[in-house]
Coordinates of C-alpha atoms in Angstrom, one line a residue:
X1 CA 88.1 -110.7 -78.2
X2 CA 87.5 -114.3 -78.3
X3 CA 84.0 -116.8 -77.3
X4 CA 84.7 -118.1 -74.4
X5 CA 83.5 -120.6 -72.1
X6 CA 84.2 -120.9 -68.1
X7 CA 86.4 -118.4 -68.9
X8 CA 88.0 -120.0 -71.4
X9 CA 88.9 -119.3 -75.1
X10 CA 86.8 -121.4 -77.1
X11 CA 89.5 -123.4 -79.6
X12 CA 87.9 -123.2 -83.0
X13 CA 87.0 -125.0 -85.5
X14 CA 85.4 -127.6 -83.2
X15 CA 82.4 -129.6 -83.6
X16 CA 79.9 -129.2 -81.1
X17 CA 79.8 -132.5 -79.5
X18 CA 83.8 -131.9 -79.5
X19 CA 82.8 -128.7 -77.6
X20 CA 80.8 -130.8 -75.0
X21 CA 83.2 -133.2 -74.3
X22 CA 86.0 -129.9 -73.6
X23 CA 83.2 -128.3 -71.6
X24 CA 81.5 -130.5 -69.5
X25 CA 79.3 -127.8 -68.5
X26 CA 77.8 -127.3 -72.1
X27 CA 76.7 -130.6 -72.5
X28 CA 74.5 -130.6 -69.0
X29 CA 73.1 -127.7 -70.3
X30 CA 71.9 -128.7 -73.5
X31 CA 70.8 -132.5 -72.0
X32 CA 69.1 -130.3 -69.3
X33 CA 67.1 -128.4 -72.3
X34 CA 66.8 -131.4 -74.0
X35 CA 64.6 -133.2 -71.6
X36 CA 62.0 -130.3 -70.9
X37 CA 58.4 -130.7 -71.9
X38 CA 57.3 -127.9 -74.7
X39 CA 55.6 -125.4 -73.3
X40 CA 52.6 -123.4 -75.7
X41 CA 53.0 -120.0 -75.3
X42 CA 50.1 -117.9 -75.5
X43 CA 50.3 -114.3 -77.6
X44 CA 50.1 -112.0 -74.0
X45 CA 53.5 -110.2 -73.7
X46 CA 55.0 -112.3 -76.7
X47 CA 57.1 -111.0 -79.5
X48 CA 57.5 -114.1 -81.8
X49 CA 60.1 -113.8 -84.5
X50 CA 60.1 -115.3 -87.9
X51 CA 63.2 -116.8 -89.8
X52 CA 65.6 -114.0 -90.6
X53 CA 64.2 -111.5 -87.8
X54 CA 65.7 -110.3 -84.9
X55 CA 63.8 -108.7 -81.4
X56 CA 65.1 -106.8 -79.0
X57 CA 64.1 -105.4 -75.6
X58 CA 64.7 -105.5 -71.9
X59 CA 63.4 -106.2 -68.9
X60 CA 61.8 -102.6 -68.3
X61 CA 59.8 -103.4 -71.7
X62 CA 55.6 -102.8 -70.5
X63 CA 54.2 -104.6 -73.2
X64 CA 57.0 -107.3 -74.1
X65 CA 57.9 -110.2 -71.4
X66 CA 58.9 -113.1 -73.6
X67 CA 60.5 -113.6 -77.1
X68 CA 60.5 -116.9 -79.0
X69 CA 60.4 -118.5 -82.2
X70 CA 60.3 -122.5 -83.2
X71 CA 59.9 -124.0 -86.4
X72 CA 63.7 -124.1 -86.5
X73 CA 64.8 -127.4 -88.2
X74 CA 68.5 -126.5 -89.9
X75 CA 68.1 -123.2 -88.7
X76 CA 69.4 -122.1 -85.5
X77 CA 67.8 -119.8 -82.5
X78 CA 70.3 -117.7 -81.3
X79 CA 69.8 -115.7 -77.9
X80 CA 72.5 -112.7 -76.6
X81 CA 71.6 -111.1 -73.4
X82 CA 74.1 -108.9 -71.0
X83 CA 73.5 -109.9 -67.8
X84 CA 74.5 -106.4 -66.3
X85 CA 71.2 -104.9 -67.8
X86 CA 68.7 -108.0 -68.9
X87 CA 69.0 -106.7 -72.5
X88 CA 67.9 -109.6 -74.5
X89 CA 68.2 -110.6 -78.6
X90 CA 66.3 -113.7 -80.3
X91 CA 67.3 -113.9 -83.7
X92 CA 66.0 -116.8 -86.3
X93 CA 69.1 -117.7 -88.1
X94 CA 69.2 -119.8 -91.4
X95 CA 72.9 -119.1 -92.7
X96 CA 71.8 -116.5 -95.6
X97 CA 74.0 -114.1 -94.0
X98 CA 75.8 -114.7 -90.7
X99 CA 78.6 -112.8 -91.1
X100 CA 76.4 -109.7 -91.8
X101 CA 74.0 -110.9 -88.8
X102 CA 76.3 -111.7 -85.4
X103 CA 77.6 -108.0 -85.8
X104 CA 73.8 -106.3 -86.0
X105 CA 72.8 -109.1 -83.1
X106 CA 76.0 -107.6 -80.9
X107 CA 74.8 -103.9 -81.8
X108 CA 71.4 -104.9 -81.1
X109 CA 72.0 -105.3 -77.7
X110 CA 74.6 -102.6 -77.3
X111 CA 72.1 -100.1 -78.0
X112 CA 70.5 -100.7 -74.7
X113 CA 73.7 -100.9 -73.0
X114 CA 76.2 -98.1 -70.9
X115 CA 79.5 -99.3 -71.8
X116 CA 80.4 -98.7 -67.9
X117 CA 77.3 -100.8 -66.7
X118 CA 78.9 -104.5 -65.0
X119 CA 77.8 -107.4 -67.0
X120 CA 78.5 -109.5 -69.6
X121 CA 77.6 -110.8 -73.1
X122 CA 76.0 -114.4 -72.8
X123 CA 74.9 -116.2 -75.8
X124 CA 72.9 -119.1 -76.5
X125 CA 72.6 -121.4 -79.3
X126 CA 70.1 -123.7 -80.3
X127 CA 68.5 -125.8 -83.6
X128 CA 69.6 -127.8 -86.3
X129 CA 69.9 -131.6 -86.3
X130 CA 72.0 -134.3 -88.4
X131 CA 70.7 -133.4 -92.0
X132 CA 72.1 -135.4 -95.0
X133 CA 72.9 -132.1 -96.3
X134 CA 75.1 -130.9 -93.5
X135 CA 73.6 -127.5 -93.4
X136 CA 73.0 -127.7 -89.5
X137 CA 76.8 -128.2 -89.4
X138 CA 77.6 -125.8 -91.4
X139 CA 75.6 -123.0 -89.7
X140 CA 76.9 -124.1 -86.2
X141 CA 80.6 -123.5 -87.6
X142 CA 79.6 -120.1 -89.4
X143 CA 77.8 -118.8 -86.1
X144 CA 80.8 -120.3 -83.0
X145 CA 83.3 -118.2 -86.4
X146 CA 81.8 -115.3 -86.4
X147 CA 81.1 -114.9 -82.4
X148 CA 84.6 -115.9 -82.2
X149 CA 85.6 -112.8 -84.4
X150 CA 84.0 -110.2 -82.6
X151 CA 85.5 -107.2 -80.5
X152 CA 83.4 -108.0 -77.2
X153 CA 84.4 -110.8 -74.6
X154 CA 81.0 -113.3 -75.5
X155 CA 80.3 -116.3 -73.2
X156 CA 78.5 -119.6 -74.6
X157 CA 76.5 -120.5 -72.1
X158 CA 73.7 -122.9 -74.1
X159 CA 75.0 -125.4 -77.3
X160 CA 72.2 -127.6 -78.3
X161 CA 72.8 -127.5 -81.9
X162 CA 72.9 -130.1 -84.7
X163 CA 74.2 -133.7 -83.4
X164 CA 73.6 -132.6 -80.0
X165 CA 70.3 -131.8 -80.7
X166 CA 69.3 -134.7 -83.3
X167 CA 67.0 -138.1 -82.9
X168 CA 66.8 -140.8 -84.9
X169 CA 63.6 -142.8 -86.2
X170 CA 63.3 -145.2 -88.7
X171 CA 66.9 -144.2 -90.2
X172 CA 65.8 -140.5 -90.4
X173 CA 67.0 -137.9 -88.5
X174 CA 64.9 -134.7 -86.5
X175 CA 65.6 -132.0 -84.4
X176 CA 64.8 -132.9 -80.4
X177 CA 63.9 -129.0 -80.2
X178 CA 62.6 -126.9 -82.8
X179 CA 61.3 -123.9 -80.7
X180 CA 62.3 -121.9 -77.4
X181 CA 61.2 -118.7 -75.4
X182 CA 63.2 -116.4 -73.3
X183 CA 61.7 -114.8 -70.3
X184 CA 62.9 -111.4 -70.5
X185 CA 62.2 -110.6 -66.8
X186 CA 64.0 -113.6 -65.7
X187 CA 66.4 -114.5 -68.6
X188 CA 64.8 -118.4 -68.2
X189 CA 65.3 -120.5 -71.6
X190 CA 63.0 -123.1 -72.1
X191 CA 61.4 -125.2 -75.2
X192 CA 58.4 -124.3 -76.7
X193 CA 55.7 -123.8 -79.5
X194 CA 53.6 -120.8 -80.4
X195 CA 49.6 -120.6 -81.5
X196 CA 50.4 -117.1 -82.1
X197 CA 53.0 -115.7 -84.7
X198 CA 51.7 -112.4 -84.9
X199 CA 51.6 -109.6 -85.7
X200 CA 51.2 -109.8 -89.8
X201 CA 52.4 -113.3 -89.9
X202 CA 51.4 -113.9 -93.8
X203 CA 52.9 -111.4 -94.6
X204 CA 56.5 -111.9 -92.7
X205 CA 56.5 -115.1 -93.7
X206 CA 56.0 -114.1 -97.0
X207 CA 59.0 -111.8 -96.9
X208 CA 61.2 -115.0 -95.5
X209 CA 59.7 -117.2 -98.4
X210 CA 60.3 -114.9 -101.4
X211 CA 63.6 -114.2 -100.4
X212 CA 64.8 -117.8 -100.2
X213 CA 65.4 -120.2 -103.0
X214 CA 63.8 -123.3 -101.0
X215 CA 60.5 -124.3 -99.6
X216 CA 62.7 -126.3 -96.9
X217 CA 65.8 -127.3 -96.6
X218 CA 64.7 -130.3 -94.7
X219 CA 61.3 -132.0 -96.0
X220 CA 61.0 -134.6 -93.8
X221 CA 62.2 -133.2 -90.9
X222 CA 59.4 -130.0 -91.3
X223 CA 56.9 -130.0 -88.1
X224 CA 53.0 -131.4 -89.3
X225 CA 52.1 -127.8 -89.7
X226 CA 54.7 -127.1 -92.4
X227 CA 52.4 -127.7 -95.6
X228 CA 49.5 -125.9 -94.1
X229 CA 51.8 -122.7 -93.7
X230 CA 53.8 -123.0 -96.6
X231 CA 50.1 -123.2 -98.5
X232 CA 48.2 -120.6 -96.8
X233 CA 52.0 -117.6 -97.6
X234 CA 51.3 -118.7 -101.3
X235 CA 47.7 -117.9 -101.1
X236 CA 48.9 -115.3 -99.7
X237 CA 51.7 -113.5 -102.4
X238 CA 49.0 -114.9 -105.1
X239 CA 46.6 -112.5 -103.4
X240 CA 49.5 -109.8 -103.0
X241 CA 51.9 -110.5 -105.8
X242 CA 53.6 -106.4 -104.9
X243 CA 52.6 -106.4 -101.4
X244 CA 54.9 -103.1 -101.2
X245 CA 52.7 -101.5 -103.5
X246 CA 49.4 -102.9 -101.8
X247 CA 50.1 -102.9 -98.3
X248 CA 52.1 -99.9 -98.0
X249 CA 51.2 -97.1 -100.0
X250 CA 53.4 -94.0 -100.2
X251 CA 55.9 -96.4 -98.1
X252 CA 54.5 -96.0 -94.7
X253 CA 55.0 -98.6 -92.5
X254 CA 52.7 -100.8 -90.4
X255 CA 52.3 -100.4 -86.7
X256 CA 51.1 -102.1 -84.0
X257 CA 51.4 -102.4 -80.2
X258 CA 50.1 -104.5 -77.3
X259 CA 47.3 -103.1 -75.9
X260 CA 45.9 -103.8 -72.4
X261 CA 44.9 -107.6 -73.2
X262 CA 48.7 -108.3 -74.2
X263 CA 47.4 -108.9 -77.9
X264 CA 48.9 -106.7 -80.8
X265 CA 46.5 -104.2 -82.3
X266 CA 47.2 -101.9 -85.4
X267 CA 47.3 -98.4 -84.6
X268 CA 48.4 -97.1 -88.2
X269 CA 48.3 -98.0 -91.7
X270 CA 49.7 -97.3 -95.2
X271 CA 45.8 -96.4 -96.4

């Protein structure tokens, strides 16, 4: 089944600003987004993901309320929610794998869904800028592909990716949004940044680090906390250089939940 918009099959390959100027709607939306003020979203209810993570809940989540992740330069943020049932997906997307990664974000949601329950698949897109490297553009074309391919109807609802998301200032170019939220209760998308990137962010970050062959794939574009972070996960796999052996003994995992505060607190180790 194809990606549609208003109802309409999405013609592929297409450029996103050529998919604004076909879809009048999508470029409101994304000028709409564009224009908010960032929001800082404090840790209670929050589930921030890290690059190459996915979250997903629903609306009847206690401890959960909003998902979000920033710090997306050529990257892209990609939200899927059915409307029939509020189940929600954020997922940090950085084009290791995308054809691998729309299929678990589609069965993702689908495990929350009844395949008789009204509704349908909406999906959101957002990140990337003008990079000399054209890896935004390439990650916009590999994500529109791959939704395109899938078996389910999915409607694009939100494109505010790469040039349509891209300023200029003294001849370099930046994303306009690096971060956004979804309220799960209300399915509202809006800009922001996080304080909070817990729980075990070192460590995630870590993972995300190790398993990629750059630091960034967009120096000058990187957010003013970018150095500190990047500094502080090296401390961090100096300190752990086998953090599976360290960290998780016997290979039991960490876990945590949101106690009454809305903060995360550990309630089981490996030790």
């Amino acid at each position: 089944m194809p990606l549609l918009v208003g109802g309409r099959r999405v013609r592929l390959p297409r450029s996103a600003a050529e998919l604004v100027r076909e879809h009048p709607s999508l470029e409101e939306r994304a000028r709409l987004l564009r224009g908010q003020s960032v929001q800082q979203v404090g840790p209670q209810g929050l589930l921030y993901v890290q690059q190459r993570e996915l979250a997903v809940t629903t609306p009847k989540d206690g401890s959960i309320s909003i998902l979000g992740s920033d710090d997306a330069t050529t990257c892209h943020i990609v939200v899927l929610r059915h409307t029939g049932n509020g189940a929600t997906c954020l997922t940090h997307c950085d084009g290791t794998d995308t054809k691998a990664e729309v299929p678990l974000i589609i069965s993702a949601i689908k495990s929350f869904s009844d395949h008789t329950q009204c509704g349908r698949l909406e999906v959101h897109l957002v990140g990337g800028f003008s990079d000399d490297r054209q890896l935004s553009q390439k990650l916009t074309h590999q994500l529109l592909s791959e939704f395109d391919k899938q078996d389910d109807d999915i409607h694009l609802v939100t494109l505010c990716v790469t040039e349509l998301n891209d300023r200029e200032e003294n001849e370099n170019h930046f994303p306009i949004i690096y971060g956004i939220a979804v309220n799960i209760k209300t399915a509202e998308i809006y800009r922001a940044s996080f304080q909070d990137r817990g729980p075990e962010e070192q460590l995630r970050a870590a993972r995300a680090l190790a398993g990629g062959p750059n630091l960034s794939t967009s120096p000058l574009a990187e957010p003013p906390h970018f150095v500190e972070h990047i500094r502080s996960t090296l401390m961090f796999l100096k300190k752990f250089p086998s953090p599976a052996n360290i960290l998780f003994p016997g290979n039991k995992a960490l876990l945590y939940k949101k106690n009454e505060d809305g903060l995360w607190e550990k309630i089981s180790s490996g030790s």
